[in-house]
PDB file of C-alpha atoms in Angstrom:
ATOM      1  CA  UNK M  26       0.000   0.000   0.000  1.00 93.00           C
ATOM      2  CA  UNK M  27       1.161   3.503  -0.810  1.00 96.00           C
ATOM      3  CA  UNK M  28       2.730   5.240   2.194  1.00 95.00           C
ATOM      4  CA  UNK M  29       4.107   8.763   1.734  1.00 97.00           C
ATOM      5  CA  UNK M  30       6.888  10.318   3.775  1.00 96.00           C
ATOM      6  CA  UNK M  31       5.097  12.865   5.963  1.00 97.00           C
ATOM      7  CA  UNK M  32       6.706  15.468   8.190  1.00 97.00           C
ATOM      8  CA  UNK M  33       5.156  15.280  11.661  1.00 96.00           C
ATOM      9  CA  UNK M  34       5.241  17.335  14.814  1.00 94.00           C
ATOM     10  CA  UNK M  35       6.562  15.748  18.000  1.00 90.00           C
ATOM     11  CA  UNK M  36       2.933  15.006  18.857  1.00 87.00           C
ATOM     12  CA  UNK M  37       2.628  12.877  15.723  1.00 90.00           C
ATOM     13  CA  UNK M  38       0.316  15.348  13.968  1.00 94.00           C
ATOM     14  CA  UNK M  39       1.134  15.737  10.244  1.00 97.00           C
ATOM     15  CA  UNK M  40       2.344  19.017   8.749  1.00 97.00           C
ATOM     16  CA  UNK M  41       0.861  19.156   5.248  1.00 97.00           C
ATOM     17  CA  UNK M  42       0.016  21.764   2.635  1.00 96.00           C
ATOM     18  CA  UNK M  43      -2.998  21.599   0.313  1.00 96.00           C
ATOM     19  CA  UNK M  44      -0.669  20.687  -2.565  1.00 97.00           C
ATOM     20  CA  UNK M  45       0.858  17.830  -0.581  1.00 98.00           C
ATOM     21  CA  UNK M  46      -2.591  16.517   0.365  1.00 98.00           C
ATOM     22  CA  UNK M  47      -3.661  16.672  -3.293  1.00 98.00           C
ATOM     23  CA  UNK M  48      -0.616  14.570  -4.192  1.00 98.00           C
ATOM     24  CA  UNK M  49      -1.381  12.058  -1.434  1.00 98.00           C
ATOM     25  CA  UNK M  50      -5.011  11.769  -2.543  1.00 98.00           C
ATOM     26  CA  UNK M  51      -3.974  11.290  -6.160  1.00 98.00           C
ATOM     27  CA  UNK M  52      -1.476   8.557  -5.231  1.00 98.00           C
ATOM     28  CA  UNK M  53      -3.985   6.731  -3.019  1.00 98.00           C
ATOM     29  CA  UNK M  54      -6.541   6.659  -5.826  1.00 98.00           C
ATOM     30  CA  UNK M  55      -3.884   5.650  -8.363  1.00 98.00           C
ATOM     31  CA  UNK M  56      -2.778   2.757  -6.191  1.00 98.00           C
ATOM     32  CA  UNK M  57      -6.327   1.642  -5.335  1.00 98.00           C
ATOM     33  CA  UNK M  58      -8.149   2.330  -8.602  1.00 97.00           C
ATOM     34  CA  UNK M  59      -5.667   3.158 -11.424  1.00 98.00           C
ATOM     35  CA  UNK M  60      -8.387   3.524 -14.056  1.00 98.00           C
ATOM     36  CA  UNK M  61      -9.789   6.491 -12.108  1.00 98.00           C
ATOM     37  CA  UNK M  62      -6.683   8.500 -13.049  1.00 98.00           C
ATOM     38  CA  UNK M  63      -7.221   7.821 -16.747  1.00 98.00           C
ATOM     39  CA  UNK M  64     -10.901   8.633 -17.027  1.00 98.00           C
ATOM     40  CA  UNK M  65     -12.797  10.927 -14.600  1.00 98.00           C
ATOM     41  CA  UNK M  66     -15.304   8.845 -12.620  1.00 98.00           C
ATOM     42  CA  UNK M  67     -16.927   8.207  -9.264  1.00 98.00           C
ATOM     43  CA  UNK M  68     -14.528   6.824  -6.650  1.00 98.00           C
ATOM     44  CA  UNK M  69     -15.862   3.873  -4.656  1.00 98.00           C
ATOM     45  CA  UNK M  70     -15.046   5.333  -1.263  1.00 98.00           C
ATOM     46  CA  UNK M  71     -16.525   2.381   0.634  1.00 98.00           C
ATOM     47  CA  UNK M  72     -14.209  -0.092  -1.090  1.00 98.00           C
ATOM     48  CA  UNK M  73     -11.275   2.268  -0.664  1.00 98.00           C
ATOM     49  CA  UNK M  74     -11.868   2.393   3.088  1.00 98.00           C
ATOM     50  CA  UNK M  75     -12.625  -1.306   3.500  1.00 98.00           C
ATOM     51  CA  UNK M  76     -10.421  -3.129   0.984  1.00 98.00           C
ATOM     52  CA  UNK M  77      -7.533  -0.688   0.570  1.00 98.00           C
ATOM     53  CA  UNK M  78      -7.243   0.772   4.093  1.00 98.00           C
ATOM     54  CA  UNK M  79      -8.581  -2.302   5.887  1.00 97.00           C
ATOM     55  CA  UNK M  80     -11.226  -0.433   7.874  1.00 97.00           C
ATOM     56  CA  UNK M  81     -14.278  -2.084   9.418  1.00 97.00           C
ATOM     57  CA  UNK M  82     -17.581  -0.271   8.858  1.00 97.00           C
ATOM     58  CA  UNK M  83     -20.352   0.167  11.387  1.00 98.00           C
ATOM     59  CA  UNK M  84     -23.495   2.302  11.475  1.00 98.00           C
ATOM     60  CA  UNK M  85     -24.830   3.788  14.708  1.00 97.00           C
ATOM     61  CA  UNK M  86     -26.607   6.902  15.903  1.00 97.00           C
ATOM     62  CA  UNK M  87     -23.676   8.974  17.152  1.00 96.00           C
ATOM     63  CA  UNK M  88     -25.876  11.552  18.875  1.00 94.00           C
ATOM     64  CA  UNK M  89     -29.531  12.302  19.520  1.00 92.00           C
ATOM     65  CA  UNK M  90     -29.586  15.155  16.993  1.00 91.00           C
ATOM     66  CA  UNK M  91     -27.188  14.194  14.187  1.00 89.00           C
ATOM     67  CA  UNK M  92     -24.453  16.621  15.226  1.00 92.00           C
ATOM     68  CA  UNK M  93     -21.757  13.977  14.729  1.00 94.00           C
ATOM     69  CA  UNK M  94     -21.615  12.338  11.311  1.00 96.00           C
ATOM     70  CA  UNK M  95     -18.620  10.037  11.615  1.00 96.00           C
ATOM     71  CA  UNK M  96     -16.103   8.480  13.960  1.00 95.00           C
ATOM     72  CA  UNK M  97     -12.791   6.684  13.496  1.00 96.00           C
ATOM     73  CA  UNK M  98     -11.712   4.278  16.234  1.00 94.00           C
ATOM     74  CA  UNK M  99      -7.941   3.789  16.492  1.00 93.00           C
ATOM     75  CA  UNK M 100      -7.684   1.331  19.418  1.00 90.00           C
ATOM     76  CA  UNK M 101      -9.838  -1.573  20.597  1.00 90.00           C
ATOM     77  CA  UNK M 102     -12.317  -0.177  23.099  1.00 90.00           C
ATOM     78  CA  UNK M 103     -15.618  -0.842  24.834  1.00 92.00           C
ATOM     79  CA  UNK M 104     -16.245   2.856  25.404  1.00 91.00           C
ATOM     80  CA  UNK M 105     -17.630   4.134  22.101  1.00 93.00           C
ATOM     81  CA  UNK M 106     -20.465   6.559  22.921  1.00 93.00           C
ATOM     82  CA  UNK M 107     -23.607   6.125  20.795  1.00 96.00           C
ATOM     83  CA  UNK M 108     -27.280   7.044  21.096  1.00 97.00           C
ATOM     84  CA  UNK M 109     -30.046   4.449  21.428  1.00 96.00           C
ATOM     85  CA  UNK M 110     -33.330   5.933  20.115  1.00 95.00           C
ATOM     86  CA  UNK M 111     -35.353   3.069  21.593  1.00 94.00           C
ATOM     87  CA  UNK M 112     -34.337   4.089  25.128  1.00 95.00           C
ATOM     88  CA  UNK M 113     -33.673   7.770  24.338  1.00 95.00           C
ATOM     89  CA  UNK M 114     -30.303   7.675  26.065  1.00 96.00           C
ATOM     90  CA  UNK M 115     -26.589   7.380  25.398  1.00 95.00           C
ATOM     91  CA  UNK M 116     -24.775   4.102  25.882  1.00 96.00           C
ATOM     92  CA  UNK M 117     -21.386   2.534  25.187  1.00 95.00           C
ATOM     93  CA  UNK M 118     -20.594  -0.109  22.579  1.00 95.00           C
ATOM     94  CA  UNK M 119     -17.420  -2.001  21.712  1.00 95.00           C
ATOM     95  CA  UNK M 120     -15.404  -1.428  18.556  1.00 94.00           C
ATOM     96  CA  UNK M 121     -12.131  -2.735  17.221  1.00 94.00           C
ATOM     97  CA  UNK M 122      -9.225  -0.597  16.077  1.00 92.00           C
ATOM     98  CA  UNK M 123      -9.509   0.703  12.501  1.00 94.00           C
ATOM     99  CA  UNK M 124     -13.305   0.891  12.659  1.00 96.00           C
ATOM    100  CA  UNK M 125     -15.209   3.689  10.960  1.00 97.00           C
ATOM    101  CA  UNK M 126     -18.649   4.407  12.394  1.00 97.00           C
ATOM    102  CA  UNK M 127     -21.060   6.428  10.270  1.00 97.00           C
ATOM    103  CA  UNK M 128     -24.143   8.060  11.727  1.00 97.00           C
ATOM    104  CA  UNK M 129     -27.238   6.171  10.621  1.00 97.00           C
ATOM    105  CA  UNK M 130     -28.951   9.379   9.493  1.00 96.00           C
ATOM    106  CA  UNK M 131     -26.599   9.366   6.490  1.00 97.00           C
ATOM    107  CA  UNK M 132     -28.276   6.169   5.243  1.00 97.00           C
ATOM    108  CA  UNK M 133     -31.502   8.067   4.686  1.00 95.00           C
ATOM    109  CA  UNK M 134     -32.699   9.304   1.303  1.00 93.00           C
ATOM    110  CA  UNK M 135     -30.885  12.293  -0.215  1.00 94.00           C
ATOM    111  CA  UNK M 136     -27.850  11.851   2.056  1.00 97.00           C
ATOM    112  CA  UNK M 137     -25.554  10.056  -0.388  1.00 98.00           C
ATOM    113  CA  UNK M 138     -23.206  12.971  -0.956  1.00 97.00           C
ATOM    114  CA  UNK M 139     -22.818  13.712   2.765  1.00 97.00           C
ATOM    115  CA  UNK M 140     -22.282   9.995   3.346  1.00 98.00           C
ATOM    116  CA  UNK M 141     -19.548   9.790   0.700  1.00 98.00           C
ATOM    117  CA  UNK M 142     -17.735  12.881   1.941  1.00 98.00           C
ATOM    118  CA  UNK M 143     -17.956  11.651   5.552  1.00 97.00           C
ATOM    119  CA  UNK M 144     -16.534   8.253   4.571  1.00 98.00           C
ATOM    120  CA  UNK M 145     -13.690  10.041   2.799  1.00 98.00           C
ATOM    121  CA  UNK M 146     -13.119  12.229   5.845  1.00 97.00           C
ATOM    122  CA  UNK M 147     -12.871   9.249   8.203  1.00 97.00           C
ATOM    123  CA  UNK M 148     -10.637   7.393   5.735  1.00 98.00           C
ATOM    124  CA  UNK M 149      -8.457  10.506   5.783  1.00 98.00           C
ATOM    125  CA  UNK M 150      -8.127  10.248   9.563  1.00 96.00           C
ATOM    126  CA  UNK M 151      -7.196   6.575   9.265  1.00 96.00           C
ATOM    127  CA  UNK M 152      -4.557   7.245   6.612  1.00 98.00           C
ATOM    128  CA  UNK M 153      -2.991  10.382   8.099  1.00 97.00           C
ATOM    129  CA  UNK M 154      -3.542  10.336  11.851  1.00 95.00           C
ATOM    130  CA  UNK M 155      -2.904   6.860  13.267  1.00 89.00           C
ATOM    131  CA  UNK M 156       0.542   7.984  14.411  1.00 85.00           C
ATOM    132  CA  UNK M 157      -0.936  10.862  16.369  1.00 88.00           C
ATOM    133  CA  UNK M 158      -3.396   8.700  18.239  1.00 82.00           C
ATOM    134  CA  UNK M 159      -0.811   5.985  18.838  1.00 65.00           C
ATOM    135  CA  UNK M 160       1.681   8.518  20.196  1.00 45.00           C
ATOM    136  CA  UNK M 161       0.344   8.667  23.741  1.00 48.00           C
ATOM    137  CA  UNK M 162      -3.080   6.976  24.010  1.00 47.00           C
ATOM    138  CA  UNK M 163      -3.492   7.932  27.676  1.00 50.00           C
ATOM    139  CA  UNK M 164      -3.412  11.610  26.748  1.00 46.00           C
ATOM    140  CA  UNK M 165      -5.646  11.495  23.689  1.00 42.00           C
ATOM    141  CA  UNK M 166      -9.400  11.702  24.011  1.00 45.00           C
ATOM    142  CA  UNK M 167     -12.231  12.889  21.850  1.00 44.00           C
ATOM    143  CA  UNK M 168     -14.006  16.083  22.757  1.00 39.00           C
ATOM    144  CA  UNK M 169     -15.170  15.856  26.333  1.00 41.00           C
ATOM    145  CA  UNK M 170     -18.737  14.591  26.592  1.00 38.00           C
ATOM    146  CA  UNK M 171     -20.525  15.262  29.880  1.00 40.00           C
ATOM    147  CA  UNK M 172     -17.230  15.471  31.744  1.00 40.00           C
ATOM    148  CA  UNK M 173     -16.153  11.960  30.706  1.00 39.00           C
ATOM    149  CA  UNK M 174     -13.069  11.023  28.732  1.00 43.00           C
ATOM    150  CA  UNK M 175     -12.915   8.243  26.171  1.00 39.00           C
ATOM    151  CA  UNK M 176     -10.175   6.148  24.548  1.00 46.00           C
ATOM    152  CA  UNK M 177      -8.354   7.127  21.373  1.00 64.00           C
ATOM    153  CA  UNK M 178     -10.944   7.867  18.723  1.00 79.00           C
ATOM    154  CA  UNK M 179     -12.010  10.925  16.801  1.00 82.00           C
ATOM    155  CA  UNK M 180     -15.645  11.987  16.543  1.00 82.00           C
ATOM    156  CA  UNK M 181     -16.343  14.393  13.709  1.00 84.00           C
ATOM    157  CA  UNK M 182     -18.744  17.109  12.676  1.00 77.00           C
ATOM    158  CA  UNK M 183     -18.033  16.896   8.948  1.00 67.00           C
ATOM    159  CA  UNK M 184     -18.608  20.169   7.100  1.00 63.00           C
ATOM    160  CA  UNK M 185     -17.483  20.832   3.533  1.00 60.00           C
ATOM    161  CA  UNK M 186     -17.418  24.565   4.318  1.00 59.00           C
ATOM    162  CA  UNK M 187     -14.179  23.900   6.223  1.00 56.00           C
ATOM    163  CA  UNK M 188     -12.542  23.230   2.859  1.00 59.00           C
ATOM    164  CA  UNK M 189     -12.571  26.966   2.173  1.00 59.00           C
ATOM    165  CA  UNK M 190     -11.978  28.366   5.650  1.00 58.00           C
ATOM    166  CA  UNK M 191      -9.019  30.577   6.482  1.00 62.00           C
ATOM    167  CA  UNK M 192      -6.288  28.761   8.369  1.00 63.00           C
ATOM    168  CA  UNK M 193      -5.504  30.246  11.746  1.00 70.00           C
ATOM    169  CA  UNK M 194      -2.228  30.389  13.643  1.00 72.00           C
ATOM    170  CA  UNK M 195      -4.164  29.540  16.803  1.00 84.00           C
ATOM    171  CA  UNK M 196      -5.416  26.224  15.426  1.00 91.00           C
ATOM    172  CA  UNK M 197      -4.742  23.206  17.608  1.00 93.00           C
ATOM    173  CA  UNK M 198      -3.510  19.844  16.325  1.00 92.00           C
ATOM    174  CA  UNK M 199      -7.157  18.737  16.292  1.00 91.00           C
ATOM    175  CA  UNK M 200      -8.193  21.724  14.161  1.00 93.00           C
ATOM    176  CA  UNK M 201      -5.449  20.994  11.652  1.00 95.00           C
ATOM    177  CA  UNK M 202      -6.297  17.302  11.512  1.00 94.00           C
ATOM    178  CA  UNK M 203      -9.976  18.038  10.832  1.00 95.00           C
ATOM    179  CA  UNK M 204      -8.934  20.347   8.000  1.00 96.00           C
ATOM    180  CA  UNK M 205      -6.526  17.687   6.681  1.00 97.00           C
ATOM    181  CA  UNK M 206      -9.216  14.967   6.768  1.00 97.00           C
ATOM    182  CA  UNK M 207     -11.602  17.236   4.839  1.00 97.00           C
ATOM    183  CA  UNK M 208      -8.915  18.116   2.303  1.00 97.00           C
ATOM    184  CA  UNK M 209      -7.919  14.476   1.778  1.00 98.00           C
ATOM    185  CA  UNK M 210     -11.559  13.441   1.379  1.00 98.00           C
ATOM    186  CA  UNK M 211     -11.883  16.035  -1.378  1.00 98.00           C
ATOM    187  CA  UNK M 212      -8.581  14.948  -2.969  1.00 98.00           C
ATOM    188  CA  UNK M 213      -9.627  11.280  -3.055  1.00 98.00           C
ATOM    189  CA  UNK M 214     -13.204  11.819  -4.219  1.00 98.00           C
ATOM    190  CA  UNK M 215     -12.111  14.388  -6.815  1.00 98.00           C
ATOM    191  CA  UNK M 216      -8.483  13.714  -7.859  1.00 98.00           C
ATOM    192  CA  UNK M 217      -6.907  16.993  -8.947  1.00 98.00           C
ATOM    193  CA  UNK M 218      -5.737  15.785 -12.368  1.00 98.00           C
ATOM    194  CA  UNK M 219      -9.182  14.401 -13.188  1.00 98.00           C
ATOM    195  CA  UNK M 220     -10.992  17.549 -12.068  1.00 98.00           C
ATOM    196  CA  UNK M 221      -8.628  19.527 -14.305  1.00 98.00           C
ATOM    197  CA  UNK M 222      -9.430  17.176 -17.188  1.00 98.00           C
ATOM    198  CA  UNK M 223     -13.154  17.752 -16.732  1.00 98.00           C
ATOM    199  CA  UNK M 224     -12.736  21.518 -16.349  1.00 97.00           C
ATOM    200  CA  UNK M 225     -10.321  21.923 -19.272  1.00 96.00           C
ATOM    201  CA  UNK M 226     -12.640  19.970 -21.577  1.00 94.00           C
ATOM    202  CA  UNK M 227     -15.784  21.739 -20.438  1.00 93.00           C
ATOM    203  CA  UNK M 228     -17.052  24.075 -23.121  1.00 80.00           C
ATOM    204  CA  UNK M 229     -17.544  27.703 -22.180  1.00 76.00           C
ATOM    205  CA  UNK M 230     -20.841  29.313 -23.048  1.00 68.00           C
ATOM    206  CA  UNK M 231     -21.767  32.794 -24.205  1.00 63.00           C
ATOM    207  CA  UNK M 232     -24.131  33.206 -21.251  1.00 65.00           C
ATOM    208  CA  UNK M 233     -21.512  34.827 -19.028  1.00 74.00           C
ATOM    209  CA  UNK M 234     -19.059  33.836 -16.298  1.00 80.00           C
ATOM    210  CA  UNK M 235     -21.685  33.261 -13.623  1.00 86.00           C
ATOM    211  CA  UNK M 236     -23.584  30.679 -15.633  1.00 89.00           C
ATOM    212  CA  UNK M 237     -20.289  28.991 -16.633  1.00 92.00           C
ATOM    213  CA  UNK M 238     -19.187  28.634 -13.003  1.00 94.00           C
ATOM    214  CA  UNK M 239     -22.505  27.075 -12.032  1.00 93.00           C
ATOM    215  CA  UNK M 240     -22.528  24.731 -15.017  1.00 94.00           C
ATOM    216  CA  UNK M 241     -18.917  23.652 -14.380  1.00 96.00           C
ATOM    217  CA  UNK M 242     -19.498  22.953 -10.676  1.00 96.00           C
ATOM    218  CA  UNK M 243     -22.623  20.988 -11.519  1.00 96.00           C
ATOM    219  CA  UNK M 244     -20.699  18.958 -14.098  1.00 97.00           C
ATOM    220  CA  UNK M 245     -17.908  18.093 -11.641  1.00 98.00           C
ATOM    221  CA  UNK M 246     -20.493  17.158  -9.007  1.00 98.00           C
ATOM    222  CA  UNK M 247     -22.182  14.811 -11.480  1.00 98.00           C
ATOM    223  CA  UNK M 248     -18.980  13.143 -12.754  1.00 98.00           C
ATOM    224  CA  UNK M 249     -17.584  12.395  -9.295  1.00 98.00           C
ATOM    225  CA  UNK M 250     -20.917  11.934  -7.471  1.00 98.00           C
ATOM    226  CA  UNK M 251     -20.265  14.637  -4.882  1.00 98.00           C
ATOM    227  CA  UNK M 252     -22.319  17.567  -3.703  1.00 97.00           C
ATOM    228  CA  UNK M 253     -22.536  20.770  -5.727  1.00 96.00           C
ATOM    229  CA  UNK M 254     -21.044  22.566  -2.722  1.00 96.00           C
ATOM    230  CA  UNK M 255     -18.032  20.240  -2.478  1.00 97.00           C
ATOM    231  CA  UNK M 256     -17.452  20.492  -6.236  1.00 98.00           C
ATOM    232  CA  UNK M 257     -17.537  24.278  -6.021  1.00 97.00           C
ATOM    233  CA  UNK M 258     -14.942  24.402  -3.235  1.00 97.00           C
ATOM    234  CA  UNK M 259     -12.723  21.972  -5.149  1.00 98.00           C
ATOM    235  CA  UNK M 260     -12.859  24.119  -8.274  1.00 97.00           C
ATOM    236  CA  UNK M 261     -12.071  27.223  -6.233  1.00 97.00           C
ATOM    237  CA  UNK M 262      -9.065  25.535  -4.629  1.00 96.00           C
ATOM    238  CA  UNK M 263      -7.804  24.480  -8.073  1.00 97.00           C
ATOM    239  CA  UNK M 264      -8.245  27.966  -9.497  1.00 96.00           C
ATOM    240  CA  UNK M 265     -11.146  27.387 -11.899  1.00 96.00           C
ATOM    241  CA  UNK M 266     -13.649  29.514  -9.995  1.00 96.00           C
ATOM    242  CA  UNK M 267     -12.699  32.762  -8.189  1.00 95.00           C
ATOM    243  CA  UNK M 268     -12.615  32.323  -4.412  1.00 94.00           C
ATOM    244  CA  UNK M 269     -14.812  35.357  -3.941  1.00 94.00           C
ATOM    245  CA  UNK M 270     -17.550  33.992  -6.205  1.00 93.00           C
ATOM    246  CA  UNK M 271     -20.511  32.748  -4.164  1.00 91.00           C
ATOM    247  CA  UNK M 272     -22.108  29.523  -5.393  1.00 93.00           C
ATOM    248  CA  UNK M 273     -25.635  28.970  -4.137  1.00 83.00           C
ATOM    249  CA  UNK M 274     -27.690  25.809  -4.500  1.00 78.00           C
ATOM    250  CA  UNK M 275     -30.786  28.041  -4.556  1.00 75.00           C
ATOM    251  CA  UNK M 276     -29.444  29.782  -7.655  1.00 72.00           C
ATOM    252  CA  UNK M 277     -28.564  26.409  -9.211  1.00 73.00           C
ATOM    253  CA  UNK M 278     -32.128  25.224  -8.642  1.00 72.00           C
ATOM    254  CA  UNK M 279     -33.466  28.428 -10.145  1.00 73.00           C
ATOM    255  CA  UNK M 280     -31.286  27.909 -13.252  1.00 66.00           C
ATOM    256  CA  UNK M 281     -32.664  24.396 -13.659  1.00 59.00           C
ATOM    257  CA  UNK M 282     -36.188  25.667 -13.116  1.00 64.00           C
ATOM    258  CA  UNK M 283     -35.644  28.277 -15.794  1.00 58.00           C
ATOM    259  CA  UNK M 284     -34.582  25.646 -18.293  1.00 52.00           C
ATOM    260  CA  UNK M 285     -37.528  23.400 -17.445  1.00 43.00           C
ATOM    261  CA  UNK M 286     -40.000  26.255 -17.678  1.00 52.00           C
ATOM    262  CA  UNK M 287     -38.654  27.256 -21.092  1.00 50.00           C
ATOM    263  CA  UNK M 288     -39.264  23.806 -22.593  1.00 46.00           C
TER     264      UNK M 288
END
């Protein structure tokens, strides 16, 4: 399996730029699914996590309100906090190391894109952050829940908006690792060279820049089976859409409605 040389802090946390993460994502996909670097296509993120990274998958309610979408377990434990809707209370379950737990709400209709990005995010933690969590397990806990600490695992609020957020010198290791997991999810689901191939071959229209940006983001979203929002951030990061340009799903829906109404 592909393993890059990564510079790490003494804590074990990686130090990575966006360009380096793009390269890592491209090499993972090339090693796992070489044909996906020849022709732009949907990446099977479930198989990548299970067969390539060797992760076990589980599905639980991670909270009572859906605030947590995913969790990666790094060490065998019987202290994984989950929510049981039948009893309306939290409880602990057991999980083995290298388990990814996805919130069951992401199995519902119209959640496929959030599910795929969350799986990529957790796979990113598994690939990049095992060394951090193995560094000193007694010191590493997830965010404190009700004053209790838990074994080495990371519980995530996955948000594609973090792909475009300004990095801050006050970020902790955890902040950086969440950003890295988001960036690697994007890099695996939408390999940079393949996004460039789609964008470079996408015909411009005479309807203006705004329409072109919307049409391009929608095309990338369709090719790679990701959300319109995630496609837009990816295109901004690769320089195809200006960072200041605001992409709105409401506007996208209005564009589609306009086409439908005109036919």
